[in-house]
Coordinates of N, CA and C in Angstrom, one line a residue:
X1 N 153.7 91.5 138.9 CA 154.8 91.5 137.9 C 154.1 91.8 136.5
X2 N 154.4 93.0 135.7 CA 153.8 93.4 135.0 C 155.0 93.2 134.0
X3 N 154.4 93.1 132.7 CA 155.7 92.7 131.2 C 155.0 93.4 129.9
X4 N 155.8 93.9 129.6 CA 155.0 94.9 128.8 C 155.1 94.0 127.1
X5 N 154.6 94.1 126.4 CA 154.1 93.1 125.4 C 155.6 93.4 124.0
X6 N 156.2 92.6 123.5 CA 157.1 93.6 122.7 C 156.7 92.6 121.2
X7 N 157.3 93.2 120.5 CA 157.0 92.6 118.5 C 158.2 91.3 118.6
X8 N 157.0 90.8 117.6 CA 157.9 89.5 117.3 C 157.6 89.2 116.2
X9 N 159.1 88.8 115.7 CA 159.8 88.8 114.2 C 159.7 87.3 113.9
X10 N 158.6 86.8 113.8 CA 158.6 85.5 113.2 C 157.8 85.3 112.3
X11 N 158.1 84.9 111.0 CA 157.6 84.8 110.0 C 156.7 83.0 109.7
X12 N 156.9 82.3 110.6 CA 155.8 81.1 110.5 C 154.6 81.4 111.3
X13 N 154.6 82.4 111.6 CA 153.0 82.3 112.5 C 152.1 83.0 110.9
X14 N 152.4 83.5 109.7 CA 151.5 83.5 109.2 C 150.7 82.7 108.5
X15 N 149.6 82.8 107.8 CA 148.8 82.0 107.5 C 149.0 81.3 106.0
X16 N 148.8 80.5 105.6 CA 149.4 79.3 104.5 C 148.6 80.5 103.1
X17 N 149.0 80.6 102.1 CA 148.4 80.7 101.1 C 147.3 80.0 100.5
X18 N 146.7 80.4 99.7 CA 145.6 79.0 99.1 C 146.2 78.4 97.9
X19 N 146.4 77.5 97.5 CA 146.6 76.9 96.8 C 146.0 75.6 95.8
X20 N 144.4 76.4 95.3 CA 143.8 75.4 94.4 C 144.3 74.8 93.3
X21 N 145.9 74.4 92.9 CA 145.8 73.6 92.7 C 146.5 72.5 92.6
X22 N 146.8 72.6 94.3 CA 146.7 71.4 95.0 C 145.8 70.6 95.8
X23 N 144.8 71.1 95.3 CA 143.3 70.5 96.2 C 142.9 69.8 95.7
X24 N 142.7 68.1 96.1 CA 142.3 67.1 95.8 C 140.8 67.2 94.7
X25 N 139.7 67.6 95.1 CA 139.0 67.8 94.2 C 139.4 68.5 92.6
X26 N 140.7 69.2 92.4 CA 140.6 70.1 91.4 C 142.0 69.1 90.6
X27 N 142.7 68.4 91.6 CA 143.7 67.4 90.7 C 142.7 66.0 90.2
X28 N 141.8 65.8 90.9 CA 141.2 64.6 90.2 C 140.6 65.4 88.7
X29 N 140.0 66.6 88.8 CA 139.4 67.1 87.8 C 140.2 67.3 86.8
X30 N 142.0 67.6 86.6 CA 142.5 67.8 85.7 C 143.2 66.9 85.2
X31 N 143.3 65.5 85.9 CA 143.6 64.4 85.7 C 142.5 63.5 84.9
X32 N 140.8 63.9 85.0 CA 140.0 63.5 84.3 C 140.0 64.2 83.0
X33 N 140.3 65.2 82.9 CA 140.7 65.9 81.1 C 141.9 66.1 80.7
X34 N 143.0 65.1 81.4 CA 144.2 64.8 80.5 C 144.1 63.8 79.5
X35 N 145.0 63.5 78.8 CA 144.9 62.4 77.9 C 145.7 61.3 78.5
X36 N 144.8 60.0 78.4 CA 145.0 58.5 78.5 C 146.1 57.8 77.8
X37 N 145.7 58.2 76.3 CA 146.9 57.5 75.7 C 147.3 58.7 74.6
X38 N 147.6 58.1 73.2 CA 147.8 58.6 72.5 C 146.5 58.4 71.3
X39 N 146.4 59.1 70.4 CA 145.3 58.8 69.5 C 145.2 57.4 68.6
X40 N 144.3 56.9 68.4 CA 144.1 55.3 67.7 C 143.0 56.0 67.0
X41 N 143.0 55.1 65.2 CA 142.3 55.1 64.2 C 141.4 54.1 64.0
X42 N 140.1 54.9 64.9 CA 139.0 54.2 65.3 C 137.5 53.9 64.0
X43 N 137.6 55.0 63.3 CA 136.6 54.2 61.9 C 137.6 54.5 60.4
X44 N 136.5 54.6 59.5 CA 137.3 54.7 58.2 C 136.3 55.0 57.4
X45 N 135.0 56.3 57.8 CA 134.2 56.5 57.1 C 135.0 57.2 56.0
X46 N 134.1 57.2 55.1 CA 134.5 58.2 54.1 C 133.1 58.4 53.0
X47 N 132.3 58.6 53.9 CA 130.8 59.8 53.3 C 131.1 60.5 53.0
X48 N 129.7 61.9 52.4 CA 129.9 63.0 52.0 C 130.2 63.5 53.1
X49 N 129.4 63.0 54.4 CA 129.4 64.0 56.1 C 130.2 63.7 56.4
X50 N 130.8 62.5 57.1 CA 131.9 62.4 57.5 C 133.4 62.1 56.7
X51 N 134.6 62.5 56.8 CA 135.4 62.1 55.6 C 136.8 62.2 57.0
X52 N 136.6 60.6 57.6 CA 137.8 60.3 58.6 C 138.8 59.6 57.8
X53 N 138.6 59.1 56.7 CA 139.4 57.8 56.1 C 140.7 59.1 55.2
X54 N 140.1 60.6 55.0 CA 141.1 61.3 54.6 C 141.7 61.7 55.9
X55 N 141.9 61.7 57.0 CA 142.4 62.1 57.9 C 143.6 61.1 58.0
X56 N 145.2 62.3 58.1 CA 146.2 61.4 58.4 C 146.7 61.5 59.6
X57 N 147.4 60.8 60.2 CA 147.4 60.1 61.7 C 148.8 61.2 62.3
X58 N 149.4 62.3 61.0 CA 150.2 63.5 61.5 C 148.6 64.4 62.1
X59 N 148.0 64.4 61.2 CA 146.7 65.4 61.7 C 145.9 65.2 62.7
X60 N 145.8 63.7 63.1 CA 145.2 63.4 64.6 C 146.2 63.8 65.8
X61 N 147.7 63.5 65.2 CA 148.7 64.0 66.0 C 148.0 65.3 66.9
X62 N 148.0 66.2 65.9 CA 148.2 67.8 65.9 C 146.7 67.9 66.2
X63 N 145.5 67.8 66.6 CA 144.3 67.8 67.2 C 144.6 67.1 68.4
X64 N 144.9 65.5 68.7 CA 145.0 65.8 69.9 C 146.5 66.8 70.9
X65 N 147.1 67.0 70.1 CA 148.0 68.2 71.0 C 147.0 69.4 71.5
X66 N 146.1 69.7 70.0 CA 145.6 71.0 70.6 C 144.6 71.0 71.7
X67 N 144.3 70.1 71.7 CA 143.0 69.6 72.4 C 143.4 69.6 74.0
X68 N 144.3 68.8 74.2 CA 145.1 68.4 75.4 C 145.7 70.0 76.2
X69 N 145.9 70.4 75.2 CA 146.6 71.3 75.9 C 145.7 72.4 76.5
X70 N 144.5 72.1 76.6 CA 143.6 73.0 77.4 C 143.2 71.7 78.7
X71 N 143.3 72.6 80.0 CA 143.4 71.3 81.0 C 141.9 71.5 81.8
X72 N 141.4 72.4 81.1 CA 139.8 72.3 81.6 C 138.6 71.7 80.6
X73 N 137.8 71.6 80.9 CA 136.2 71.0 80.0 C 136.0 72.2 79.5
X74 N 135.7 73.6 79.7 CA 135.3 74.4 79.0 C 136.0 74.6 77.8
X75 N 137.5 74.8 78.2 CA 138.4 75.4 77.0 C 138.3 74.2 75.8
X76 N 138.4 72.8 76.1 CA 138.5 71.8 75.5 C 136.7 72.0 74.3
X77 N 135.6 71.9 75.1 CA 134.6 71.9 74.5 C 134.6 73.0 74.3
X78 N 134.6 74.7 73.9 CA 135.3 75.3 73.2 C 135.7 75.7 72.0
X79 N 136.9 74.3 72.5 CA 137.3 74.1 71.2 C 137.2 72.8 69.9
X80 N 136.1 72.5 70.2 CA 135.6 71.5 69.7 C 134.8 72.1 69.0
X81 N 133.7 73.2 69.1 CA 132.8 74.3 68.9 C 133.9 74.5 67.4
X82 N 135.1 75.2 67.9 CA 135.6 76.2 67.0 C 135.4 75.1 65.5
X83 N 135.7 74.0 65.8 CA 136.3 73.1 64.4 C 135.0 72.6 64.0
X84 N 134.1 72.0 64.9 CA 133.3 71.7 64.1 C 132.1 72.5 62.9
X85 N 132.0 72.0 62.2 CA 131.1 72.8 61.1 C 129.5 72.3 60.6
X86 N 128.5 72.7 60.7 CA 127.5 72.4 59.7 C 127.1 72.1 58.3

């Protein structure tokens, strides 16, 4: 009894996509460079080098938004590069 082989129209025998990022190693990593809370006003230098005590807590606002919104370590440190100065 011979059957000769014919096409078949089914669309679940293909293969899954990849999807990094839903891969457990890559959500713990983006969950480790999200933000915790919100920003808190942690000193009150006000040297010639450092001048935090002029910093107002709309401006910490708007640094951590910018910050955050990069969900990797590179982009974040980056942009930490960009702002800070010698």
């Amino acid at each position: 009894m011979e059957v000769s082989p014919s096409i078949v129209h089914n669309n679940f025998v293909r293969k899954r996509k990849r999807a990094p990022e839903k891969w457990k190693q890559n959500v713990a990593k983006r969950l480790r460079y999200s933000p915790k809370s919100l920003p808190q006003r942690v000193c009150s230098h006000n040297s010639h080098a450092l001048k935090c005590a002029t910093l107002s807590m709309e401006n910490l606002m708007k640094l951590h938004g910018k910050f955050y919104a990069h969900q990797n370590k590179k982009d974040q440190d980056g942009m930490i590069f960009f702002y800070c100065t010698s």
